[in-house]
Coordinates of C-alpha atoms in Angstrom, one line a residue:
M1375 CA 2.0 15.4 -8.8
L1376 CA 4.9 13.8 -10.4
D1377 CA 6.8 16.3 -12.6
R1378 CA 9.1 14.7 -15.1
G1379 CA 11.1 17.9 -15.6
A1380 CA 14.5 18.6 -16.9
T1381 CA 16.4 17.4 -13.8
T1382 CA 18.8 14.6 -14.5
Y1383 CA 20.3 12.2 -12.0
V1384 CA 23.4 10.0 -12.2
S1385 CA 24.3 6.9 -10.2
A1386 CA 27.1 4.7 -8.9
S1387 CA 26.7 1.2 -7.8
R1388 CA 28.5 -1.7 -6.0
I1389 CA 27.9 -5.1 -4.5
A1390 CA 27.3 -4.7 -0.8
S1391 CA 29.4 -6.4 1.8
H1392 CA 26.5 -6.0 4.3
G1393 CA 23.8 -8.4 5.1
A1394 CA 20.0 -8.2 5.1
L1395 CA 18.4 -5.1 3.6
L1396 CA 16.5 -4.3 6.8
R1397 CA 19.8 -3.8 8.7
L1398 CA 21.1 -1.1 6.3
G1399 CA 21.5 2.3 7.8
P1400 CA 22.7 4.1 9.9
E1401 CA 19.7 6.4 9.4
P1402 CA 16.1 5.2 9.3
L1403 CA 14.8 3.8 6.0
S1404 CA 13.2 6.3 3.7
V1405 CA 11.4 3.7 1.6
A1406 CA 10.8 0.0 1.5
W1407 CA 9.1 -2.0 -1.3
V1408 CA 9.1 -5.8 -0.9
N1409 CA 7.2 -8.7 -2.3
P1410 CA 8.9 -12.1 -2.0
S1411 CA 6.5 -13.8 -4.4
R1412 CA 7.5 -11.3 -7.0
R1413 CA 11.2 -11.5 -6.2
T1414 CA 11.2 -7.8 -5.2
W1415 CA 13.3 -6.6 -2.2
V1416 CA 14.1 -2.9 -2.2
V1417 CA 14.9 -0.3 0.5
G1418 CA 16.1 3.3 0.4
L1419 CA 18.1 5.7 2.6
G1420 CA 17.7 9.4 2.5
V1421 CA 16.2 11.6 -0.3
C1422 CA 18.1 12.7 -3.3
G1423 CA 15.2 14.1 -5.4
E1424 CA 11.5 14.8 -5.2
G1425 CA 8.9 15.0 -7.9
G1426 CA 10.6 13.4 -10.9
G1427 CA 13.2 13.6 -13.5
E1428 CA 15.4 11.3 -15.7
V1429 CA 17.8 8.8 -14.1
R1430 CA 20.8 7.5 -15.8
Q1431 CA 22.1 4.4 -14.0
D1432 CA 24.5 1.5 -14.6
V1433 CA 22.3 -1.2 -13.0
E1434 CA 18.7 -2.3 -13.6
L1435 CA 16.5 -2.2 -10.5
P1436 CA 13.7 -4.6 -10.0
A1437 CA 11.4 -1.6 -9.1
G1438 CA 11.6 2.1 -9.1
P1439 CA 13.7 4.2 -8.8
W1440 CA 10.9 6.6 -7.9
F1441 CA 8.9 5.6 -4.8
G1442 CA 5.9 7.2 -3.2
G1443 CA 2.2 7.6 -3.6
W1444 CA -0.8 9.7 -2.6
A1445 CA -3.4 10.1 0.1
F1446 CA -6.9 8.6 -0.1
D1447 CA -8.4 12.1 0.0
A1448 CA -6.0 14.9 -1.0
S1449 CA -7.9 17.4 1.0
R1450 CA -7.5 15.4 4.2
A1451 CA -3.8 14.4 4.3
W1452 CA -2.0 13.7 7.5
P1453 CA 0.2 16.4 9.1
G1454 CA 3.7 15.7 8.0
F1455 CA 2.6 13.8 4.9
D1456 CA 2.0 15.4 1.5
A1457 CA -1.2 14.7 -0.4
E1458 CA 1.2 13.1 -3.0
R1459 CA 4.9 12.6 -2.9
W1460 CA 7.5 10.8 -5.0
V1461 CA 11.1 10.5 -4.0
L1462 CA 14.4 9.2 -5.4
P1463 CA 16.4 8.0 -2.4
E1464 CA 20.1 8.9 -1.9
V1465 CA 20.9 5.2 -1.7
L1466 CA 18.8 2.3 -3.0
A1467 CA 19.6 -1.3 -1.9
F1468 CA 18.1 -4.3 -3.5
W1469 CA 18.6 -8.0 -3.3
D1470 CA 18.6 -10.0 -6.6
G1471 CA 18.2 -13.4 -4.8
A1472 CA 21.9 -13.9 -4.4
R1473 CA 23.6 -10.6 -3.7
T1474 CA 22.7 -7.2 -2.3
H1475 CA 23.3 -4.2 -4.6
L1476 CA 23.8 -0.6 -3.5
V1477 CA 23.1 2.3 -5.8
A1478 CA 23.9 6.0 -4.9
Y1479 CA 22.2 8.8 -6.7
G1480 CA 23.1 12.4 -7.3
R1481 CA 22.1 15.3 -9.6
E1482 CA 23.7 15.6 -13.0
G1483 CA 27.3 16.7 -12.5
T1484 CA 27.8 15.0 -9.1
P1485 CA 31.4 13.7 -9.0
R1486 CA 31.7 9.9 -8.9
A1487 CA 33.9 10.3 -5.8
V1488 CA 31.0 11.9 -4.0
L1489 CA 28.6 9.1 -4.9
E1490 CA 31.2 6.5 -3.8
A1491 CA 31.7 8.3 -0.5
R1492 CA 27.9 8.1 0.0
L1493 CA 28.0 4.4 -0.5
D1494 CA 30.9 4.2 2.0
R1495 CA 28.7 5.7 4.7
V1496 CA 26.2 2.8 4.5
T1497 CA 26.5 0.6 7.5
E1498 CA 24.6 -2.0 9.3
V1499 CA 22.4 -1.4 12.3
E1500 CA 21.9 -3.9 15.1
P1501 CA 18.8 -6.0 14.7
V1502 CA 16.0 -5.6 17.3
V1503 CA 16.6 -8.5 19.6
E1504 CA 13.9 -7.8 22.1
R1505 CA 10.8 -5.6 21.7
G1506 CA 9.1 -3.8 24.5
R1507 CA 5.5 -4.2 25.6
V1508 CA 3.0 -3.0 23.0
T1509 CA -0.7 -2.6 23.9
R1510 CA -3.8 -1.9 22.0
Q1511 CA -5.9 1.0 23.3
A1512 CA -9.6 0.9 23.9
D1513 CA -11.9 0.9 20.8
D1514 CA -15.3 2.5 20.4
R1515 CA -17.2 -0.4 18.9
Q1516 CA -20.5 1.3 19.4
A1517 CA -19.4 4.3 17.3
Y1518 CA -18.3 2.1 14.4
E1519 CA -21.4 0.0 14.4
G1520 CA -23.4 3.2 14.5
L1521 CA -21.5 4.4 11.4
V1522 CA -22.4 1.1 9.6
A1523 CA -26.0 1.6 10.6
R1524 CA -26.0 5.1 9.1
G1525 CA -24.3 3.7 6.0
L1526 CA -27.0 1.1 5.6
E1527 CA -29.7 3.7 5.9
Y1528 CA -28.0 5.7 3.1
L1529 CA -27.9 2.6 0.9
R1530 CA -31.6 2.0 1.4
S1531 CA -32.4 5.6 0.5
G1532 CA -30.7 5.0 -2.8
G1533 CA -27.7 7.2 -2.1
C1534 CA -25.1 4.4 -2.9
S1535 CA -25.0 0.8 -3.8
K1536 CA -21.9 0.2 -1.7
L1537 CA -19.9 2.1 1.0
V1538 CA -16.5 1.2 2.5
L1539 CA -16.4 2.3 6.1
A1540 CA -13.2 2.5 8.0
R1541 CA -12.1 2.8 11.6
A1542 CA -8.8 3.6 13.3
L1543 CA -7.2 1.7 16.1
A1544 CA -4.5 3.1 18.5
V1545 CA -1.5 1.2 19.6
K1546 CA 1.2 2.3 22.1
G1547 CA 4.5 0.8 23.1
D1548 CA 6.6 1.4 26.2
A1549 CA 9.5 2.3 23.8
P1550 CA 9.7 3.6 20.2
L1551 CA 8.2 1.0 17.9
S1552 CA 10.8 -0.7 15.7
E1553 CA 9.9 0.0 12.0
R1554 CA 12.4 -2.6 10.9
A1555 CA 10.9 -5.3 13.1
V1556 CA 7.4 -4.5 11.8
L1557 CA 8.6 -4.7 8.2
K1558 CA 10.4 -8.0 8.9
A1559 CA 7.2 -9.5 10.5
L1560 CA 5.0 -8.3 7.6
E1561 CA 7.3 -9.7 5.0
A1562 CA 7.6 -13.1 6.7
R1563 CA 3.9 -13.5 7.3
N1564 CA 2.6 -12.1 4.0
P1565 CA 5.0 -13.2 1.3
T1566 CA 2.4 -12.6 -1.5
C1567 CA 1.6 -9.0 -0.4
W1568 CA 3.4 -5.7 -1.2
T1569 CA 5.1 -4.8 2.1
F1570 CA 5.9 -1.1 2.1
L1571 CA 7.3 1.9 4.1
V1572 CA 6.9 5.5 3.0
R1573 CA 8.6 8.2 5.2
G1574 CA 6.8 11.4 5.9
R1575 CA 8.4 14.8 6.2
D1576 CA 7.9 14.8 10.0
G1577 CA 9.8 11.5 10.4
S1578 CA 6.7 9.3 10.8
A1579 CA 6.2 6.3 8.6
F1580 CA 3.3 4.7 6.7
I1581 CA 3.9 1.0 6.9
G1582 CA 1.8 -2.0 5.7
A1583 CA 1.5 -5.2 3.7
S1584 CA -1.1 -4.6 0.9
P1585 CA -2.8 -7.6 -0.7
E1586 CA -4.3 -5.5 -3.5
L1587 CA -2.6 -4.3 -6.6
L1588 CA -4.1 -1.0 -7.8
C1589 CA -2.4 -1.5 -11.2
E1590 CA 0.8 -2.6 -12.7
A1591 CA 2.2 -1.5 -16.1
D1592 CA 4.9 -3.2 -18.2
G1593 CA 5.2 -1.2 -21.4
G1594 CA 1.6 -0.7 -22.5
N1595 CA 0.2 -3.7 -20.8
L1596 CA -1.8 -3.0 -17.6
T1597 CA -3.0 -5.4 -14.9
V1598 CA -5.5 -4.5 -12.2
D1599 CA -6.5 -6.4 -9.1
A1600 CA -10.3 -6.4 -8.3
L1601 CA -10.3 -7.5 -4.7
A1602 CA -13.4 -7.4 -2.6
G1603 CA -15.4 -9.9 -0.5
T1604 CA -13.7 -11.2 2.7
A1605 CA -13.8 -14.2 4.9
A1606 CA -11.7 -15.9 7.5
L1607 CA -9.0 -18.3 6.3
G1608 CA -10.6 -21.7 5.6
D1609 CA -14.0 -20.3 4.8
D1610 CA -13.5 -20.4 1.0
A1611 CA -16.7 -22.3 0.2
A1612 CA -18.8 -19.9 2.3
L1613 CA -17.2 -16.9 0.6
E1614 CA -17.9 -18.3 -2.9
R1615 CA -21.5 -18.9 -2.0
S1616 CA -22.1 -15.5 -0.4
E1617 CA -24.4 -13.4 -2.5
K1618 CA -23.5 -10.3 -0.5
D1619 CA -19.8 -10.8 -1.1
R1620 CA -20.3 -11.5 -4.8
R1621 CA -22.3 -8.3 -5.3
E1622 CA -19.7 -6.3 -3.4
H1623 CA -17.0 -7.9 -5.6
Q1624 CA -18.8 -7.4 -8.9
A1625 CA -19.2 -3.7 -8.2
V1626 CA -15.4 -3.4 -8.1
V1627 CA -15.0 -5.3 -11.3
D1628 CA -17.6 -3.2 -13.2
D1629 CA -16.1 0.0 -11.9
V1630 CA -12.5 -1.0 -13.0
R1631 CA -13.7 -1.8 -16.5
A1632 CA -15.7 1.4 -16.8
R1633 CA -12.8 3.6 -15.6
L1634 CA -10.3 1.9 -17.9
D1635 CA -12.5 2.3 -21.0
A1636 CA -11.1 5.8 -21.8
F1637 CA -7.5 4.7 -21.3
A1638 CA -7.4 1.3 -22.9
T1639 CA -8.0 -0.4 -26.3
R1640 CA -8.6 -3.9 -24.8
I1641 CA -10.0 -4.8 -21.4
E1642 CA -10.3 -8.5 -20.3
A1643 CA -11.4 -10.2 -17.1
P1644 CA -12.4 -13.8 -16.3
P1645 CA -16.2 -14.3 -15.8
R1646 CA -15.9 -15.5 -12.2
P1647 CA -13.6 -14.5 -9.3
V1648 CA -11.1 -16.8 -7.7
I1649 CA -10.1 -17.2 -4.1
K1650 CA -7.0 -15.3 -3.0
R1651 CA -5.6 -16.7 0.3
L1652 CA -3.6 -14.6 2.7
S1653 CA -2.1 -15.4 6.1
T1654 CA -5.4 -15.0 8.0
L1655 CA -8.0 -14.1 5.4
V1656 CA -9.4 -15.0 2.0
H1657 CA -10.8 -12.6 -0.6
L1658 CA -12.6 -12.8 -3.9
H1659 CA -10.2 -11.8 -6.6
T1660 CA -10.6 -11.0 -10.3
P1661 CA -7.5 -10.0 -12.3
V1662 CA -8.3 -7.4 -15.0
S1663 CA -5.9 -6.9 -17.9
A1664 CA -5.8 -4.1 -20.4
R1665 CA -3.8 -2.5 -23.2
L1666 CA -3.2 1.2 -22.7
R1667 CA -3.8 3.6 -25.6
G1668 CA -0.8 5.3 -27.1
G1669 CA 0.4 8.2 -25.0
V1670 CA -1.4 7.1 -21.8
S1671 CA 0.9 6.6 -18.8
A1672 CA 0.5 4.1 -16.0
L1673 CA 0.3 6.9 -13.5
A1674 CA -2.7 8.5 -15.4
A1675 CA -4.5 5.2 -15.4
A1676 CA -3.8 4.6 -11.7
R1677 CA -5.1 8.1 -10.8
A1678 CA -8.3 7.4 -12.8
L1679 CA -8.8 4.0 -11.1
H1680 CA -8.3 5.3 -7.5
P1681 CA -10.2 5.1 -5.3
T1682 CA -12.0 2.0 -6.5
P1683 CA -15.3 0.7 -4.9
A1684 CA -13.1 -1.7 -2.9
V1685 CA -11.9 1.2 -0.7
A1686 CA -14.5 3.9 -1.2
G1687 CA -17.9 2.6 -2.6
A1688 CA -20.1 3.2 -5.5
P1689 CA -21.0 5.5 -7.1
R1690 CA -17.6 7.0 -6.2
E1691 CA -18.6 10.7 -5.8
R1692 CA -21.6 10.0 -3.5
A1693 CA -19.5 7.5 -1.5
L1694 CA -16.7 10.0 -1.0
A1695 CA -19.1 12.7 0.1
F1696 CA -20.6 10.3 2.7
L1697 CA -17.2 9.4 4.0
A1698 CA -16.0 13.0 4.3
Q1699 CA -19.1 13.8 6.3
H1700 CA -19.4 10.7 8.5
E1701 CA -15.9 9.2 9.1
A1702 CA -14.6 10.9 12.1
F1703 CA -10.9 10.8 11.2
S1704 CA -8.6 11.4 8.3
R1705 CA -7.6 8.3 6.4
G1706 CA -4.4 10.1 5.2
W1707 CA -2.5 7.6 3.0
Y1708 CA -4.6 4.6 4.3
A1709 CA -6.5 3.3 1.2
G1710 CA -4.5 5.6 -0.9
A1711 CA -1.8 4.4 -3.3
V1712 CA 1.8 3.4 -2.8
G1713 CA 4.3 2.2 -5.4
A1714 CA 7.3 2.4 -7.5
M1715 CA 7.9 3.7 -11.0
G1716 CA 10.8 3.2 -13.4
P1717 CA 11.2 4.1 -17.1
A1718 CA 9.3 1.1 -18.5
R1719 CA 7.5 -0.4 -15.4
A1720 CA 5.2 0.9 -12.7
T1721 CA 3.6 -0.9 -9.8
F1722 CA 1.0 0.7 -7.5
A1723 CA -0.6 -1.1 -4.5
V1724 CA -3.5 0.1 -2.4
G1725 CA -2.4 1.2 1.0
L1726 CA -4.2 -1.4 3.1
R1727 CA -3.4 -3.6 6.1
S1728 CA -1.4 -0.6 7.3
A1729 CA -0.5 1.8 10.1
H1730 CA 0.9 5.3 10.6
V1731 CA 3.8 4.9 13.0
K1732 CA 5.4 7.7 15.0
G1733 CA 7.7 7.0 17.8
A1734 CA 6.0 4.8 20.4
T1735 CA 2.6 5.1 18.9
A1736 CA 0.8 3.8 15.9
R1737 CA -2.7 4.2 14.3
L1738 CA -4.0 1.2 12.4
F1739 CA -6.6 1.5 9.8
V1740 CA -9.1 -1.1 8.6
G1741 CA -12.3 -1.0 6.6
A1742 CA -15.2 -3.1 5.4
G1743 CA -17.5 -3.0 2.4
V1744 CA -21.1 -2.3 3.3
V1745 CA -23.8 -3.4 0.9
E1746 CA -27.4 -4.5 1.3
G1747 CA -27.3 -7.6 3.6
S1748 CA -24.4 -6.2 5.7
T1749 CA -24.9 -5.9 9.4
P1750 CA -23.1 -3.6 11.9
E1751 CA -21.8 -6.6 13.9
G1752 CA -20.6 -8.5 10.8
E1753 CA -18.7 -5.5 9.5
W1754 CA -17.1 -4.9 13.0
L1755 CA -15.9 -8.6 13.0
E1756 CA -14.5 -8.2 9.5
T1757 CA -12.5 -5.2 10.5
E1758 CA -11.2 -7.1 13.5
R1759 CA -10.0 -9.9 11.3
K1760 CA -8.3 -7.4 9.0
A1761 CA -6.6 -5.7 11.9
S1762 CA -4.9 -8.9 13.0
T1763 CA -2.2 -8.5 10.3
M1764 CA -0.8 -5.2 11.7
L1765 CA -1.5 -5.9 15.3
A1766 CA 0.7 -9.1 15.1
A1767 CA 3.4 -7.3 13.2
L1768 CA 3.5 -4.5 15.8
G1769 CA 3.9 -7.1 18.5
V1770 CA 0.6 -6.4 20.3
G1771 CA 0.3 -9.0 23.1
H1772 CA 4.0 -9.8 23.1
G1773 CA 6.7 -8.6 25.4

């Protein structure tokens, strides 16, 4: 829970003499928040504050300065990761398209000399020239298809109209996986996605490239992505004709509108979805816009929206109960929310196309929306397509 208490933070900034953001160190990155299509490139080092507070700074950041998010299910968080956490890094670095800026933060009363000394400690780390061998561990396809079959039975019994069923894939390297190399690959291959890193208390990292905006607020204006319905790149026409995918997508749009009703005075959405193209997939996409009521924060709206039918199912409560009983692993922050909050703007993405990375191992998470007309084989193939984003970024099959 973000607590905007009495703590106040101050800052000092300078133009960096260093190069690319992903080379800044020497310690591991504590946060990363990147979207080239939105001209946003931000990374953080260390942790200055947790929870919240006021920040007085002499430079405007393109996002933040509070970074974090929350788990899909607060009762089933990963060890080493809080159910919800927001941090203010000790040092934030961002690129404005021409120069790299460094900003050091400290609590109110921190001498400027201390902040400047913190900036002096920022150095460059050597880029990863060669990655070791990374292999994908064996999957239990039969178990996932069995889960989908149980989900379809539940739908036919009237329990839900939609379920989103996920699976986890294991990856192992012969050396510690390079988080910076993964981030670089994700950014390069997914320039319209929100590439992110959130560091856990145990040193592990949640990394991904989300195609889905949970919501974004600029003042009182709120934008929400309704994203559901998936096909392989190039199958645009088939996706638009698919009755199954249109029903799955409409369930998300309807839920977003219903959940925003208590928070907004105006809600608008186009009558038909459009195609959103990614590096390997296409999705049905409907942008929903709203005007927040006075006194309603973007964080409150985001919490009300999450989890949408795009990552859980509908009705929400029945879908969540089914997932808690039948999914044989903890989603942790997968399909949760990740984002950045500043004084006037806030952006939250859904934690998709992602992996939990710790040392030489990673667990990838992918899911598929199950509605009437779905098949166990079809949903397995959809999750395989979705897994390709992170598998490629992790270097599976290379080295």
